[in-house]
PDB file of C-alpha atoms in Angstrom:
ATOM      1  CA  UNK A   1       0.000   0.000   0.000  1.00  0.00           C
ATOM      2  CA  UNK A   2       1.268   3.459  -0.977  1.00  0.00           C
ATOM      3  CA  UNK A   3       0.814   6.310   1.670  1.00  0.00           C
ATOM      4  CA  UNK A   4       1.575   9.739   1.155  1.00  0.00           C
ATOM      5  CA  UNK A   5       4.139  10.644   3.800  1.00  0.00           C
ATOM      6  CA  UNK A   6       4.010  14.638   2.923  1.00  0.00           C
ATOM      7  CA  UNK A   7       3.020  16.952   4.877  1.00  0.00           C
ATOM      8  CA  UNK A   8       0.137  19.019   3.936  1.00  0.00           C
ATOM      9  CA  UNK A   9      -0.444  21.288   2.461  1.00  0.00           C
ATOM     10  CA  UNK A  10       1.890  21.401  -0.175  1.00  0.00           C
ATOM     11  CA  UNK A  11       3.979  24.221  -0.301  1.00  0.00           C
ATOM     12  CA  UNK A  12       4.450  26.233  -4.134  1.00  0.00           C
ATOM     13  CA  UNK A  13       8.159  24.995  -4.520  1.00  0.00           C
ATOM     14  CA  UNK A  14       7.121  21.090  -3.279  1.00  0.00           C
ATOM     15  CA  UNK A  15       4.523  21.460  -5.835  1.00  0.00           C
ATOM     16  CA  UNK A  16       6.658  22.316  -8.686  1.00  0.00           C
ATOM     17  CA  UNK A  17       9.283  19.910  -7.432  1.00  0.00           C
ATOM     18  CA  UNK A  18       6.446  17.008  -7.642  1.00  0.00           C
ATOM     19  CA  UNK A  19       5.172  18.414 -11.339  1.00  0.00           C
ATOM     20  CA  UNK A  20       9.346  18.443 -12.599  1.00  0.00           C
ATOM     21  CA  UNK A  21       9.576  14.708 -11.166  1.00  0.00           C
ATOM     22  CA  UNK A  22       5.974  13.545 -12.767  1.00  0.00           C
ATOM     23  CA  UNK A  23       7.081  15.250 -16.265  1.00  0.00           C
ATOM     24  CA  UNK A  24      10.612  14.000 -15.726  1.00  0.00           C
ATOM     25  CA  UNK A  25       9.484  10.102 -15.261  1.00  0.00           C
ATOM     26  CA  UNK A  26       7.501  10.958 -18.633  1.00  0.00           C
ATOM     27  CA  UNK A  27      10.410  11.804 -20.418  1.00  0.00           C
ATOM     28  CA  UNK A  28      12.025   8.815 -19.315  1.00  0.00           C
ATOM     29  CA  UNK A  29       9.743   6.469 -20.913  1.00  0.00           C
ATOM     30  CA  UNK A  30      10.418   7.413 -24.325  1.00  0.00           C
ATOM     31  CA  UNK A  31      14.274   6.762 -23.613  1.00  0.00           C
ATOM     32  CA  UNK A  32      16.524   3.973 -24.800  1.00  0.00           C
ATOM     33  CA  UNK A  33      16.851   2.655 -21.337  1.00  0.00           C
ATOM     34  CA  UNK A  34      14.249   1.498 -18.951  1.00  0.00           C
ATOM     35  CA  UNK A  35      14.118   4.192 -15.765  1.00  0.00           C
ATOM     36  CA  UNK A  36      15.268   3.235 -12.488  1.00  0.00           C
ATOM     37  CA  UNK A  37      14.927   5.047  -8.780  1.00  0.00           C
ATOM     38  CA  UNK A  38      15.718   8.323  -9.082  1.00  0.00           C
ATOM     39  CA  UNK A  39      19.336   9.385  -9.145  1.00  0.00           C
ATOM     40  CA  UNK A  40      20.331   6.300 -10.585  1.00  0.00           C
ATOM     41  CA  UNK A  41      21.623   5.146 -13.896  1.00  0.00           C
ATOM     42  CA  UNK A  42      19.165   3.885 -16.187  1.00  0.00           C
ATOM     43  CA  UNK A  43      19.179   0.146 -16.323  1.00  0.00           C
ATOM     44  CA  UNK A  44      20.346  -0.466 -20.207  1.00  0.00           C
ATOM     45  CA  UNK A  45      17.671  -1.590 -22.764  1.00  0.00           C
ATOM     46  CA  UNK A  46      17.353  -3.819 -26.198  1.00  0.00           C
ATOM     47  CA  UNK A  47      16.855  -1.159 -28.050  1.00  0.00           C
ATOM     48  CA  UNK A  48      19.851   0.700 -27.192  1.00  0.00           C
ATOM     49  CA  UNK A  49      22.457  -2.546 -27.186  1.00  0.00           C
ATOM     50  CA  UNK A  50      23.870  -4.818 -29.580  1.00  0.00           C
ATOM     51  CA  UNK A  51      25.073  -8.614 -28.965  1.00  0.00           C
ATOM     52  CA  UNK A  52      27.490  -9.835 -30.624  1.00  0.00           C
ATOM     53  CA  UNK A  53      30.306 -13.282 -29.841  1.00  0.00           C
ATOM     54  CA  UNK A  54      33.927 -12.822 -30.161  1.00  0.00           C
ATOM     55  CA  UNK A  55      36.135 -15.108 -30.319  1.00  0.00           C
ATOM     56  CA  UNK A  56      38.801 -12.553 -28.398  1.00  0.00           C
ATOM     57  CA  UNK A  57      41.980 -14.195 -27.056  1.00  0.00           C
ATOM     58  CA  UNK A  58      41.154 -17.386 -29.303  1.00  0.00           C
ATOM     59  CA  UNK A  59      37.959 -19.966 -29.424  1.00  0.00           C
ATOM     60  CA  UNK A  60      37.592 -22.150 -26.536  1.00  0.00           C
ATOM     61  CA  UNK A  61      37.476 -25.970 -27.516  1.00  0.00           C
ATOM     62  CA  UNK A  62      38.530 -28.798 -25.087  1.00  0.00           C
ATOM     63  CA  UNK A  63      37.160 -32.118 -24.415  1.00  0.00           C
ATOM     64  CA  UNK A  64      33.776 -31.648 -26.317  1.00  0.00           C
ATOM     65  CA  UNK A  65      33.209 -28.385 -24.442  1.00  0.00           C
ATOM     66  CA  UNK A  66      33.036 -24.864 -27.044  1.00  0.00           C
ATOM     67  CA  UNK A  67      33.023 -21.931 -25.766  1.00  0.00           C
ATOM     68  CA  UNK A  68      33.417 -18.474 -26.629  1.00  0.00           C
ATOM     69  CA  UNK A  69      32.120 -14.665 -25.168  1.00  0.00           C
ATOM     70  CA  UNK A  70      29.247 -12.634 -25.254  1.00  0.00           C
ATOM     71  CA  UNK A  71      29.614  -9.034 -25.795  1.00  0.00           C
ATOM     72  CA  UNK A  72      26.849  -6.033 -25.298  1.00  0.00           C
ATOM     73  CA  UNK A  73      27.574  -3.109 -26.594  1.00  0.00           C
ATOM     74  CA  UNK A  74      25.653   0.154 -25.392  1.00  0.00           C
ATOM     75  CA  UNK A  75      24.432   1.474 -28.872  1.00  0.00           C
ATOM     76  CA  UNK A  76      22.378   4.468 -27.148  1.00  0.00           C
ATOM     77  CA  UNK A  77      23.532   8.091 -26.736  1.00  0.00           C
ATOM     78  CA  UNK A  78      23.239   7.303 -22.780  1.00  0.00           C
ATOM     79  CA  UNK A  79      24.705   5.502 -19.575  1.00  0.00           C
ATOM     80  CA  UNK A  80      23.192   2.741 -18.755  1.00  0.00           C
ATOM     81  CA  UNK A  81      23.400  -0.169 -16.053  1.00  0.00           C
ATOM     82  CA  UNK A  82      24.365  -3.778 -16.060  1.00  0.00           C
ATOM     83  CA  UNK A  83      23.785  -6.630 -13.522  1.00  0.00           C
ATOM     84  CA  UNK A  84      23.912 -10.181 -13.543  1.00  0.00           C
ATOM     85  CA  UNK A  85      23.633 -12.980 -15.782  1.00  0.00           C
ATOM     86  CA  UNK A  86      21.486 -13.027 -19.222  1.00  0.00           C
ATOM     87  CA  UNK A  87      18.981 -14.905 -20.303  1.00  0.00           C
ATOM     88  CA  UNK A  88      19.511 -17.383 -22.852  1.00  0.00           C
ATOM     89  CA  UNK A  89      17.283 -19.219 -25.713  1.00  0.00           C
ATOM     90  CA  UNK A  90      18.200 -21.390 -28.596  1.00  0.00           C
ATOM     91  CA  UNK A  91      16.251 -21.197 -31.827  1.00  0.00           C
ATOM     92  CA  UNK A  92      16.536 -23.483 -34.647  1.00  0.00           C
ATOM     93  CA  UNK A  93      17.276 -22.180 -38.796  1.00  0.00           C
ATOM     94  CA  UNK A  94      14.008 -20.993 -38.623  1.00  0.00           C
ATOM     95  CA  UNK A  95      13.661 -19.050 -35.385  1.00  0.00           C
ATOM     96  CA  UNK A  96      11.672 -21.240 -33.808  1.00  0.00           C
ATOM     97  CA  UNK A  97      12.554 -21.915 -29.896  1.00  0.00           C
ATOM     98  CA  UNK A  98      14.236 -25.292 -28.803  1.00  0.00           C
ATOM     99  CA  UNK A  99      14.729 -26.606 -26.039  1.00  0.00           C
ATOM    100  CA  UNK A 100      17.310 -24.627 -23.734  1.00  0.00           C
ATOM    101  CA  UNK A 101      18.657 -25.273 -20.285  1.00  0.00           C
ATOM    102  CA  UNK A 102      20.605 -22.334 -18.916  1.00  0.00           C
ATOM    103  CA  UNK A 103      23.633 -22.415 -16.093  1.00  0.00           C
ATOM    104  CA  UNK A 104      24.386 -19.405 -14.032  1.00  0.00           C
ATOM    105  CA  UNK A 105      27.927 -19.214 -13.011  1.00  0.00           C
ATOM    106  CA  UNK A 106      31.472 -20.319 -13.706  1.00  0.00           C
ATOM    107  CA  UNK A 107      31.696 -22.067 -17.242  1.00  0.00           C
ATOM    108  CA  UNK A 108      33.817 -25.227 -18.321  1.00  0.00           C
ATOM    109  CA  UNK A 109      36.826 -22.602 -19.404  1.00  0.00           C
ATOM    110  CA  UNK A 110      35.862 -19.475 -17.069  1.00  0.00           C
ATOM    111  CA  UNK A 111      35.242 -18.711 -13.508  1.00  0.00           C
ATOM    112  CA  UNK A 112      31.984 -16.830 -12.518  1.00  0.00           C
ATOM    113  CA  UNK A 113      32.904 -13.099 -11.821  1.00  0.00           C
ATOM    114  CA  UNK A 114      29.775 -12.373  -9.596  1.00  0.00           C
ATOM    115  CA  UNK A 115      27.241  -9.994  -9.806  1.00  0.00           C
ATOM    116  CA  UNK A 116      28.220  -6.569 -10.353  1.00  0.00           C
ATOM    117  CA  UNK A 117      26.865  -3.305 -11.701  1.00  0.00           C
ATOM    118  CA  UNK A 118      28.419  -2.072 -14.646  1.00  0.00           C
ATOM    119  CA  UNK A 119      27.836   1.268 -15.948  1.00  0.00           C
ATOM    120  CA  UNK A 120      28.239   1.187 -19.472  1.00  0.00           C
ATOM    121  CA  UNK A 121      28.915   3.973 -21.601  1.00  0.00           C
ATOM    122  CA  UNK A 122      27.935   4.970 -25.032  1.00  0.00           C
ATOM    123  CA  UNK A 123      29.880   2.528 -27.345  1.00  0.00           C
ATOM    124  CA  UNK A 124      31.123   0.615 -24.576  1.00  0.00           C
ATOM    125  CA  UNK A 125      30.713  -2.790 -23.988  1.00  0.00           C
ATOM    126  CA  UNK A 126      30.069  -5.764 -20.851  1.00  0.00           C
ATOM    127  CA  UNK A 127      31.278  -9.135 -21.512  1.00  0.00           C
ATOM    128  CA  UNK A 128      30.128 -12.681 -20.582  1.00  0.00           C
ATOM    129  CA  UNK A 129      31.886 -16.086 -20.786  1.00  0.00           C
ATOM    130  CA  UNK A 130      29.234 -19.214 -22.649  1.00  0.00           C
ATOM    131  CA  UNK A 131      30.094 -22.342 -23.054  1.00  0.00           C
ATOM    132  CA  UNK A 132      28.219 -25.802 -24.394  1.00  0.00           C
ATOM    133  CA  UNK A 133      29.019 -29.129 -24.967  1.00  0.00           C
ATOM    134  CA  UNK A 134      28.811 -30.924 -28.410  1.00  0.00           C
ATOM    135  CA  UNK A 135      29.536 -34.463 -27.270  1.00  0.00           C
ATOM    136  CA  UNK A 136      27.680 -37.245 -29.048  1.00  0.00           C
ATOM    137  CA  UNK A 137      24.245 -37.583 -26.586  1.00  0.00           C
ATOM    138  CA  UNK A 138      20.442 -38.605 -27.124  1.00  0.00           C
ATOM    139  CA  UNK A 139      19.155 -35.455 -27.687  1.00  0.00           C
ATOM    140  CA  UNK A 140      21.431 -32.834 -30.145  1.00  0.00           C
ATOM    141  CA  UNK A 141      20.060 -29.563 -30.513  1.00  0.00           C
ATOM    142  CA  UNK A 142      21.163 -27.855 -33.655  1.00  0.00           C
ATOM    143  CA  UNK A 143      20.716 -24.234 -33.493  1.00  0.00           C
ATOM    144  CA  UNK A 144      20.942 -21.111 -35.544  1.00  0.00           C
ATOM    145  CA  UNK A 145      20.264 -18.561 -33.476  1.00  0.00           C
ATOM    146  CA  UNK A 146      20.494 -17.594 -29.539  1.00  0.00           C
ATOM    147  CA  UNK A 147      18.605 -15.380 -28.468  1.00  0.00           C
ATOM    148  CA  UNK A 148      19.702 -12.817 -25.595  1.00  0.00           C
ATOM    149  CA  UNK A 149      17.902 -10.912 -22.434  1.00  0.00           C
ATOM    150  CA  UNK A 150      19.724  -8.596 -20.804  1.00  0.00           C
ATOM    151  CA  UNK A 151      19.580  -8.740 -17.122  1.00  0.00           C
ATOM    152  CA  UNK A 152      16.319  -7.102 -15.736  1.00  0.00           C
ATOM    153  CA  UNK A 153      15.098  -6.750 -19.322  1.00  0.00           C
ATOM    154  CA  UNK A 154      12.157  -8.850 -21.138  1.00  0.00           C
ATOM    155  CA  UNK A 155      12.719  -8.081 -24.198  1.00  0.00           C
ATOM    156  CA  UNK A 156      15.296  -9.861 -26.106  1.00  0.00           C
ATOM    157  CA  UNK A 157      18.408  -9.241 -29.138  1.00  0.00           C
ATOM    158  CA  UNK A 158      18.747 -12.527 -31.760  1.00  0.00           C
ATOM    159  CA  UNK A 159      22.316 -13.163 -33.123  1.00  0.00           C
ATOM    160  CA  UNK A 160      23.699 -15.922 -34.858  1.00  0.00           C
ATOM    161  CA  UNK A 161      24.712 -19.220 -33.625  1.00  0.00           C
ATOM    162  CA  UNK A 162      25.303 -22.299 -35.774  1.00  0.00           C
ATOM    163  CA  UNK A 163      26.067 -24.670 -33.361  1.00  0.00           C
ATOM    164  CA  UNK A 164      25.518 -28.318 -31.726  1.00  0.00           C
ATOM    165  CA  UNK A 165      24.387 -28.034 -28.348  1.00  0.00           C
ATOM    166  CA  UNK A 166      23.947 -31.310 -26.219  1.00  0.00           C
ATOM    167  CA  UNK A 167      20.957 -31.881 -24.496  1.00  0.00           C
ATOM    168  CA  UNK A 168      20.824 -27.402 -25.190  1.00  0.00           C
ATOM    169  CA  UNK A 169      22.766 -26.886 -22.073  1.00  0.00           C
ATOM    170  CA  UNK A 170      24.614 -23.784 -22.024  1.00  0.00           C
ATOM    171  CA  UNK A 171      26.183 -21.768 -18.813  1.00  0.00           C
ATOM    172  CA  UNK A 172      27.063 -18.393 -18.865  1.00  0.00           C
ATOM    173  CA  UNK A 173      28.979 -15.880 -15.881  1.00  0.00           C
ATOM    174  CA  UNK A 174      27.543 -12.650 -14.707  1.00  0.00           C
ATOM    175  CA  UNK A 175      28.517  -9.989 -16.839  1.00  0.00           C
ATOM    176  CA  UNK A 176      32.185  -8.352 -16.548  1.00  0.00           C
ATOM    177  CA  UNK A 177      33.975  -4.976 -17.589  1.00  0.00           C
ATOM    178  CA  UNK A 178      36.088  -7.573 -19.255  1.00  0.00           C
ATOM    179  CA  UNK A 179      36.483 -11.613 -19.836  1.00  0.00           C
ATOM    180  CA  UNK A 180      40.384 -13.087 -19.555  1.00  0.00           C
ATOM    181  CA  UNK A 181      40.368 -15.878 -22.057  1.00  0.00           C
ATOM    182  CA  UNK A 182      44.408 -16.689 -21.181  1.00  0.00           C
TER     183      UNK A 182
END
């Protein structure tokens, strides 16, 4: 239940203060980043971020385990907040969903980082470490596509992702400034 813990009556400066911060939280709507509490940086949005994979510091193959790094890259004119893991969802050649399992935490090549809040700047970027297996198993999943959510997003970014996935198990760490793949 919401109460109104103001005194009353309002005085002429609370009541422009309370019309800036109602026409202020307006504003924010129509911005590339969903708003957060006030004072804080906007937590970052699909439609100002890109995914992409890299391959940086060379692919990661060993003992039927792939793996490689996800990058999002703020694409917005703004700020914006990461924290935490991302969602993940393979689709097939035709975008269709199949069947996914997704681990939270350290990956067959990478240790987890941990949660942390990343403020990410216009063209910068937060990295995460994702790994599968492609070992022979009764249930392959050949995908095409993954689909990515952003922590404390719902809406999602589709990149490409030709790949064998057994059982579709992937993991994935938290996002990081940066992923060491020494």
């Amino acid at each position: 239940m919401l109460r109104n813990t103001l005194p009353l009556p309002l005085t002429a400066a609370a009541s422009a203060a309370a019309i800036a911060v109602v026409a202020a939280l307006g504003a924010a709507g129509t911005a590339s980043a969903a708003p957060t509490a006030a004072g804080k940086t906007p937590t970052c949005d699909v439609s100002g971020l890109k995914a992409s994979l890299t391959d940086k510091g060379g692919h990661q193959n060993g003992m039927s385990h792939e793996g490689t790094v996800l990058v999002l890259t703020n694409t917005s004119d703004r700020t914006c907040a990461l924290r935490g893991y991302p969602g993940l969802q393979l689709e097939d050649a035709q975008h269709n969903a199949a069947t996914t399992n997704t681990t939270w935490g350290s990956t067959y090549f990478i240790p987890d980082p941990g949660k942390n809040t990343l403020l990410v700047r216009p063209g910068g970027s937060a990295e995460a470490a994702l790994a599968w297996a492609h070992a022979d198993a009764p249930r392959m999943v050949q995908a095409g596509y993954l689909r990515v959510t952003p922590p404390a997003s719902r809406g999602f970014l589709t990149i490409p992702f030709e790949r064998v996935v057994t059982n579709g198990d992937l993991s994935v760490t938290a996002f990081a400034r940066s992923i060491d793949v020494s």
